[in-house]
Amino acid sequence: IIIKSSSVENFGVFAVNGPQKDNEDNIVHLKYFNISGGNEAIVNNIYFSGQMTIINCNVLIENSSFSNSSSDDGLNIKYSNVKIKNSSFFNNKADQVDLDYSDGEVTGNSFFNTYEILEKNIGGDGLDVSGSEIMIYLNEFKNIPDKAISVGEKSNVKILKNSINFSKTKYPNIKFKTIVVDDKSKEENLDKLKKLIDGSGLDISIT
C-alpha cells in the first residue's frame, strides 16, 4: 500500500480512533504500508498530530515506511498497545515517531534524515516517548538533529542494543564507551544517556 500526495502540497492525515485501548477488536495491522507527504489536522474537535495517527488500538506495524510529513509527527500513536518492527521513519519535519501513553516494543527499525533535510534545519526527535512503557531494541538512529530517543512524563523504557550515529558534517565523530540502560540504576543511566544524545557529532553504541 502506497499513500502519497497527488500534488506538491501535503495531504491531511490518515487516522484511526478506537473507542478504548484494551478492546481486543480494535486492531490496526500495517504491513508493507508506505505513507509520505502528509500533514496534521483537527477532525471532529480531535487534533491528529501525525500524518498517520492511531488512538486506542492494538497496533502492529512491520516492514513499512513513514516519511516526508509536514506534521508534528511522522507517526503518532496514543493510548495503544504497540509493536513496531523492521520499519523506516525518515525525513519527517519534526519527530519521526511519537508514542504517548502506550505500551509495547519498538524493534529493528531505522530512524534517519538525509543531509538535504539536515541542511534545511528540519527535524526533531527520532523516537519521542511520553507516559509509556516501551522496549526499544536493535534500532538505528542516524542524523537526528534533536534527541535520538526522548523519554519523558514518567515513562518506563528499556533501551538495548541500539545504534545512534550523528554525522552532521560540521561536527567530528566522537567515540564514547558503551552505555547500558537496564533496571539497575535506571535513573542514573537514563540521565547519562540524555546528556550524550542531546547533541550532535556523536557515534554511540548502546547495548
PDB file of C-alpha atoms in Angstrom:
ATOM      1  CA  ILE A   1       0.000   0.000   0.000  1.00  0.00           C
ATOM      2  CA  ILE A   2       1.440   3.375  -1.013  1.00  0.00           C
ATOM      3  CA  ILE A   3      -0.119   6.629   0.155  1.00  0.00           C
ATOM      4  CA  LYS A   4       1.295   9.921  -1.057  1.00  0.00           C
ATOM      5  CA  SER A   5       0.159  13.361  -2.119  1.00  0.00           C
ATOM      6  CA  SER A   6      -1.105  13.738  -5.680  1.00  0.00           C
ATOM      7  CA  SER A   7       0.260  17.300  -5.848  1.00  0.00           C
ATOM      8  CA  VAL A   8       3.151  19.370  -4.484  1.00  0.00           C
ATOM      9  CA  GLU A   9       1.048  20.179  -1.411  1.00  0.00           C
ATOM     10  CA  ASN A  10       0.799  17.873   1.583  1.00  0.00           C
ATOM     11  CA  PHE A  11      -2.421  15.979   2.164  1.00  0.00           C
ATOM     12  CA  GLY A  12      -4.117  15.829   5.571  1.00  0.00           C
ATOM     13  CA  VAL A  13      -3.998  12.753   7.828  1.00  0.00           C
ATOM     14  CA  PHE A  14      -4.781   9.066   7.930  1.00  0.00           C
ATOM     15  CA  ALA A  15      -6.255   8.405  11.370  1.00  0.00           C
ATOM     16  CA  VAL A  16      -7.738   5.533  13.349  1.00  0.00           C
ATOM     17  CA  ASN A  17      -9.547   6.416  16.587  1.00  0.00           C
ATOM     18  CA  GLY A  18     -10.732   3.373  18.530  1.00  0.00           C
ATOM     19  CA  PRO A  19     -13.231   3.541  21.404  1.00  0.00           C
ATOM     20  CA  GLN A  20     -10.854   2.219  24.091  1.00  0.00           C
ATOM     21  CA  LYS A  21      -7.290   0.993  24.457  1.00  0.00           C
ATOM     22  CA  ASP A  22      -7.768  -2.593  25.645  1.00  0.00           C
ATOM     23  CA  ASN A  23     -10.596  -3.607  23.324  1.00  0.00           C
ATOM     24  CA  GLU A  24      -9.327  -6.711  21.519  1.00  0.00           C
ATOM     25  CA  ASP A  25     -11.411  -5.861  18.450  1.00  0.00           C
ATOM     26  CA  ASN A  26      -9.528  -2.607  17.826  1.00  0.00           C
ATOM     27  CA  ILE A  27      -6.713  -3.959  15.648  1.00  0.00           C
ATOM     28  CA  VAL A  28      -4.509  -1.967  13.303  1.00  0.00           C
ATOM     29  CA  HIS A  29      -2.063  -4.139  11.337  1.00  0.00           C
ATOM     30  CA  LEU A  30       0.067  -2.274   8.809  1.00  0.00           C
ATOM     31  CA  LYS A  31       2.385  -4.430   6.706  1.00  0.00           C
ATOM     32  CA  TYR A  32       4.234  -3.169   3.631  1.00  0.00           C
ATOM     33  CA  PHE A  33       2.472   0.147   4.216  1.00  0.00           C
ATOM     34  CA  ASN A  34       4.184   3.288   2.916  1.00  0.00           C
ATOM     35  CA  ILE A  35       2.918   6.787   3.633  1.00  0.00           C
ATOM     36  CA  SER A  36       4.611  10.026   2.610  1.00  0.00           C
ATOM     37  CA  GLY A  37       3.811  13.720   2.362  1.00  0.00           C
ATOM     38  CA  GLY A  38       1.031  14.047   4.924  1.00  0.00           C
ATOM     39  CA  ASN A  39       0.249  16.744   7.451  1.00  0.00           C
ATOM     40  CA  GLU A  40      -1.765  17.225  10.643  1.00  0.00           C
ATOM     41  CA  ALA A  41      -5.429  18.064  11.114  1.00  0.00           C
ATOM     42  CA  ILE A  42      -8.297  18.669  13.506  1.00  0.00           C
ATOM     43  CA  VAL A  43     -11.226  16.359  12.795  1.00  0.00           C
ATOM     44  CA  ASN A  44     -14.384  16.377  14.946  1.00  0.00           C
ATOM     45  CA  ASN A  45     -12.506  18.514  17.505  1.00  0.00           C
ATOM     46  CA  ILE A  46      -9.702  15.919  17.799  1.00  0.00           C
ATOM     47  CA  TYR A  47      -6.157  17.009  16.969  1.00  0.00           C
ATOM     48  CA  PHE A  48      -4.269  14.425  14.938  1.00  0.00           C
ATOM     49  CA  SER A  49      -0.607  15.405  15.182  1.00  0.00           C
ATOM     50  CA  GLY A  50       0.828  12.859  12.754  1.00  0.00           C
ATOM     51  CA  GLN A  51       0.262  12.180   9.076  1.00  0.00           C
ATOM     52  CA  MET A  52      -0.602   8.733  10.430  1.00  0.00           C
ATOM     53  CA  THR A  53      -2.268   8.870  13.843  1.00  0.00           C
ATOM     54  CA  ILE A  54      -3.626   5.880  15.759  1.00  0.00           C
ATOM     55  CA  ILE A  55      -5.537   6.173  19.062  1.00  0.00           C
ATOM     56  CA  ASN A  56      -6.902   3.463  21.392  1.00  0.00           C
ATOM     57  CA  CYS A  57      -5.896   0.421  19.349  1.00  0.00           C
ATOM     58  CA  ASN A  58      -3.799  -2.723  19.310  1.00  0.00           C
ATOM     59  CA  VAL A  59      -1.161  -1.798  16.755  1.00  0.00           C
ATOM     60  CA  LEU A  60       1.253  -3.941  14.753  1.00  0.00           C
ATOM     61  CA  ILE A  61       3.422  -2.167  12.189  1.00  0.00           C
ATOM     62  CA  GLU A  62       6.003  -4.108  10.191  1.00  0.00           C
ATOM     63  CA  ASN A  63       8.045  -3.625   7.024  1.00  0.00           C
ATOM     64  CA  SER A  64       6.550  -0.183   6.490  1.00  0.00           C
ATOM     65  CA  SER A  65       7.765   3.390   5.982  1.00  0.00           C
ATOM     66  CA  PHE A  66       6.636   6.823   7.154  1.00  0.00           C
ATOM     67  CA  SER A  67       8.335   9.795   5.539  1.00  0.00           C
ATOM     68  CA  ASN A  68       8.328  13.410   4.391  1.00  0.00           C
ATOM     69  CA  SER A  69       5.465  14.612   6.556  1.00  0.00           C
ATOM     70  CA  SER A  70       4.902  18.269   7.394  1.00  0.00           C
ATOM     71  CA  SER A  71       3.146  17.327  10.619  1.00  0.00           C
ATOM     72  CA  ASP A  72       4.409  17.373  14.179  1.00  0.00           C
ATOM     73  CA  ASP A  73       4.987  13.602  13.962  1.00  0.00           C
ATOM     74  CA  GLY A  74       5.658  11.226  11.105  1.00  0.00           C
ATOM     75  CA  LEU A  75       3.717   8.640  13.115  1.00  0.00           C
ATOM     76  CA  ASN A  76       1.775   9.334  16.295  1.00  0.00           C
ATOM     77  CA  ILE A  77       0.257   6.608  18.467  1.00  0.00           C
ATOM     78  CA  LYS A  78      -1.722   7.314  21.646  1.00  0.00           C
ATOM     79  CA  TYR A  79      -3.277   5.103  24.328  1.00  0.00           C
ATOM     80  CA  SER A  80      -2.440   1.902  22.470  1.00  0.00           C
ATOM     81  CA  ASN A  81      -0.643  -1.413  22.677  1.00  0.00           C
ATOM     82  CA  VAL A  82       2.163  -1.200  20.137  1.00  0.00           C
ATOM     83  CA  LYS A  83       4.601  -3.360  18.208  1.00  0.00           C
ATOM     84  CA  ILE A  84       6.688  -1.604  15.567  1.00  0.00           C
ATOM     85  CA  LYS A  85       9.142  -3.832  13.689  1.00  0.00           C
ATOM     86  CA  ASN A  86      11.513  -3.604  10.727  1.00  0.00           C
ATOM     87  CA  SER A  87      10.204  -0.258   9.504  1.00  0.00           C
ATOM     88  CA  SER A  88      11.705   3.075   8.418  1.00  0.00           C
ATOM     89  CA  PHE A  89      10.939   6.601   9.588  1.00  0.00           C
ATOM     90  CA  PHE A  90      12.733   9.370   7.749  1.00  0.00           C
ATOM     91  CA  ASN A  91      12.736  12.997   6.635  1.00  0.00           C
ATOM     92  CA  ASN A  92       9.704  13.952   8.675  1.00  0.00           C
ATOM     93  CA  LYS A  93       9.534  17.626   9.579  1.00  0.00           C
ATOM     94  CA  ALA A  94       9.575  17.190  13.348  1.00  0.00           C
ATOM     95  CA  ASP A  95       9.577  13.925  15.354  1.00  0.00           C
ATOM     96  CA  GLN A  96       9.846  10.714  13.372  1.00  0.00           C
ATOM     97  CA  VAL A  97       7.696   8.743  15.844  1.00  0.00           C
ATOM     98  CA  ASP A  98       5.768   9.889  18.918  1.00  0.00           C
ATOM     99  CA  LEU A  99       4.342   7.319  21.344  1.00  0.00           C
ATOM    100  CA  ASP A 100       2.030   8.763  24.005  1.00  0.00           C
ATOM    101  CA  TYR A 101       0.640   6.733  26.914  1.00  0.00           C
ATOM    102  CA  SER A 102       1.206   3.447  25.131  1.00  0.00           C
ATOM    103  CA  ASP A 103       2.788   0.079  25.918  1.00  0.00           C
ATOM    104  CA  GLY A 104       4.846  -2.250  23.758  1.00  0.00           C
ATOM    105  CA  GLU A 105       8.065  -2.556  21.794  1.00  0.00           C
ATOM    106  CA  VAL A 106       9.998  -0.861  19.015  1.00  0.00           C
ATOM    107  CA  THR A 107      12.403  -3.318  17.385  1.00  0.00           C
ATOM    108  CA  GLY A 108      14.683  -3.373  14.359  1.00  0.00           C
ATOM    109  CA  ASN A 109      13.689  -0.023  12.857  1.00  0.00           C
ATOM    110  CA  SER A 110      15.570   2.821  11.157  1.00  0.00           C
ATOM    111  CA  PHE A 111      15.124   6.487  12.082  1.00  0.00           C
ATOM    112  CA  PHE A 112      17.041   8.966   9.955  1.00  0.00           C
ATOM    113  CA  ASN A 113      17.273  12.181   7.979  1.00  0.00           C
ATOM    114  CA  THR A 114      19.147  12.791   4.745  1.00  0.00           C
ATOM    115  CA  TYR A 115      21.800  15.522   4.560  1.00  0.00           C
ATOM    116  CA  GLU A 116      19.454  17.624   2.406  1.00  0.00           C
ATOM    117  CA  ILE A 117      16.924  17.705   5.228  1.00  0.00           C
ATOM    118  CA  LEU A 118      19.595  18.457   7.832  1.00  0.00           C
ATOM    119  CA  GLU A 119      20.851  21.426   5.815  1.00  0.00           C
ATOM    120  CA  LYS A 120      17.343  22.895   5.967  1.00  0.00           C
ATOM    121  CA  ASN A 121      17.486  22.556   9.771  1.00  0.00           C
ATOM    122  CA  ILE A 122      14.365  20.415   9.701  1.00  0.00           C
ATOM    123  CA  GLY A 123      13.659  17.589  12.102  1.00  0.00           C
ATOM    124  CA  GLY A 124      13.041  16.812  15.749  1.00  0.00           C
ATOM    125  CA  ASP A 125      13.455  13.653  17.821  1.00  0.00           C
ATOM    126  CA  GLY A 126      13.875  10.199  16.385  1.00  0.00           C
ATOM    127  CA  LEU A 127      11.608   8.461  18.901  1.00  0.00           C
ATOM    128  CA  ASP A 128       9.647  10.514  21.447  1.00  0.00           C
ATOM    129  CA  VAL A 129       8.106   8.515  24.293  1.00  0.00           C
ATOM    130  CA  SER A 130       5.752  10.069  26.847  1.00  0.00           C
ATOM    131  CA  GLY A 131       3.869   8.345  29.657  1.00  0.00           C
ATOM    132  CA  SER A 132       4.618   4.947  28.116  1.00  0.00           C
ATOM    133  CA  GLU A 133       6.243   1.599  28.866  1.00  0.00           C
ATOM    134  CA  ILE A 134       8.334   0.639  25.844  1.00  0.00           C
ATOM    135  CA  MET A 135      11.137  -1.769  24.957  1.00  0.00           C
ATOM    136  CA  ILE A 136      13.466  -0.064  22.452  1.00  0.00           C
ATOM    137  CA  TYR A 137      15.673  -2.732  20.899  1.00  0.00           C
ATOM    138  CA  LEU A 138      18.033  -3.077  17.927  1.00  0.00           C
ATOM    139  CA  ASN A 139      17.079   0.188  16.235  1.00  0.00           C
ATOM    140  CA  GLU A 140      19.283   2.534  14.216  1.00  0.00           C
ATOM    141  CA  PHE A 141      19.194   6.311  14.608  1.00  0.00           C
ATOM    142  CA  LYS A 142      21.127   8.465  12.149  1.00  0.00           C
ATOM    143  CA  ASN A 143      21.312  12.215  11.514  1.00  0.00           C
ATOM    144  CA  ILE A 144      18.722  13.167  14.111  1.00  0.00           C
ATOM    145  CA  PRO A 145      19.004  16.942  14.739  1.00  0.00           C
ATOM    146  CA  ASP A 146      17.386  16.853  18.194  1.00  0.00           C
ATOM    147  CA  LYS A 147      17.318  13.830  20.532  1.00  0.00           C
ATOM    148  CA  ALA A 148      17.575  10.350  19.052  1.00  0.00           C
ATOM    149  CA  ILE A 149      15.447   8.974  21.901  1.00  0.00           C
ATOM    150  CA  SER A 150      13.422  11.319  24.095  1.00  0.00           C
ATOM    151  CA  VAL A 151      11.937   9.815  27.265  1.00  0.00           C
ATOM    152  CA  GLY A 152       9.587  11.865  29.413  1.00  0.00           C
ATOM    153  CA  GLU A 153       6.443  12.144  31.502  1.00  0.00           C
ATOM    154  CA  LYS A 154       7.033   9.150  33.782  1.00  0.00           C
ATOM    155  CA  SER A 155       7.822   6.698  31.010  1.00  0.00           C
ATOM    156  CA  ASN A 156       9.398   3.330  31.758  1.00  0.00           C
ATOM    157  CA  VAL A 157      11.710   2.248  28.951  1.00  0.00           C
ATOM    158  CA  LYS A 158      14.363  -0.367  28.287  1.00  0.00           C
ATOM    159  CA  ILE A 159      16.924   0.705  25.690  1.00  0.00           C
ATOM    160  CA  LEU A 160      19.022  -2.190  24.433  1.00  0.00           C
ATOM    161  CA  LYS A 161      21.465  -2.616  21.519  1.00  0.00           C
ATOM    162  CA  ASN A 162      20.538   0.500  19.588  1.00  0.00           C
ATOM    163  CA  SER A 163      22.909   2.312  17.237  1.00  0.00           C
ATOM    164  CA  ILE A 164      22.936   6.110  17.433  1.00  0.00           C
ATOM    165  CA  ASN A 165      25.063   7.898  14.875  1.00  0.00           C
ATOM    166  CA  PHE A 166      25.112  11.662  14.481  1.00  0.00           C
ATOM    167  CA  SER A 167      27.110  12.686  11.436  1.00  0.00           C
ATOM    168  CA  LYS A 168      26.423  16.294  10.559  1.00  0.00           C
ATOM    169  CA  THR A 169      29.447  17.282   8.536  1.00  0.00           C
ATOM    170  CA  LYS A 170      30.337  20.251  10.716  1.00  0.00           C
ATOM    171  CA  TYR A 171      30.758  18.000  13.769  1.00  0.00           C
ATOM    172  CA  PRO A 172      33.502  15.414  14.204  1.00  0.00           C
ATOM    173  CA  ASN A 173      32.569  11.878  15.200  1.00  0.00           C
ATOM    174  CA  ILE A 174      33.316  11.255  18.868  1.00  0.00           C
ATOM    175  CA  LYS A 175      33.554   7.754  20.274  1.00  0.00           C
ATOM    176  CA  PHE A 176      32.038   7.020  23.659  1.00  0.00           C
ATOM    177  CA  LYS A 177      32.177   3.923  25.756  1.00  0.00           C
ATOM    178  CA  THR A 178      29.213   1.583  25.783  1.00  0.00           C
ATOM    179  CA  ILE A 179      26.310   2.591  27.980  1.00  0.00           C
ATOM    180  CA  VAL A 180      23.958   0.001  29.383  1.00  0.00           C
ATOM    181  CA  VAL A 181      20.453   1.089  30.266  1.00  0.00           C
ATOM    182  CA  ASP A 182      18.633  -1.503  32.309  1.00  0.00           C
ATOM    183  CA  ASP A 183      16.747  -1.886  35.567  1.00  0.00           C
ATOM    184  CA  LYS A 184      19.889  -1.273  37.622  1.00  0.00           C
ATOM    185  CA  SER A 185      20.469   2.404  38.342  1.00  0.00           C
ATOM    186  CA  LYS A 186      17.863   3.217  35.713  1.00  0.00           C
ATOM    187  CA  GLU A 187      17.552   6.907  36.550  1.00  0.00           C
ATOM    188  CA  GLU A 188      21.318   7.395  36.618  1.00  0.00           C
ATOM    189  CA  ASN A 189      21.826   5.616  33.303  1.00  0.00           C
ATOM    190  CA  LEU A 190      18.989   7.438  31.588  1.00  0.00           C
ATOM    191  CA  ASP A 191      20.402  10.740  32.794  1.00  0.00           C
ATOM    192  CA  LYS A 192      23.760   9.854  31.226  1.00  0.00           C
ATOM    193  CA  LEU A 193      22.023   8.770  28.037  1.00  0.00           C
ATOM    194  CA  LYS A 194      20.046  12.005  27.732  1.00  0.00           C
ATOM    195  CA  LYS A 195      23.204  14.081  28.153  1.00  0.00           C
ATOM    196  CA  LEU A 196      25.013  12.118  25.474  1.00  0.00           C
ATOM    197  CA  ILE A 197      22.289  12.061  22.844  1.00  0.00           C
ATOM    198  CA  ASP A 198      21.227  15.656  23.326  1.00  0.00           C
ATOM    199  CA  GLY A 199      23.931  16.971  20.968  1.00  0.00           C
ATOM    200  CA  SER A 200      25.342  16.205  17.572  1.00  0.00           C
ATOM    201  CA  GLY A 201      28.635  14.741  16.424  1.00  0.00           C
ATOM    202  CA  LEU A 202      28.272  11.505  18.364  1.00  0.00           C
ATOM    203  CA  ASP A 203      28.751   7.912  17.334  1.00  0.00           C
ATOM    204  CA  ILE A 204      27.290   5.863  20.170  1.00  0.00           C
ATOM    205  CA  SER A 205      26.617   2.159  20.573  1.00  0.00           C
ATOM    206  CA  ILE A 206      24.058   1.316  23.255  1.00  0.00           C
ATOM    207  CA  THR A 207      23.747  -2.274  24.357  1.00  0.00           C
TER     208      THR A 207
END
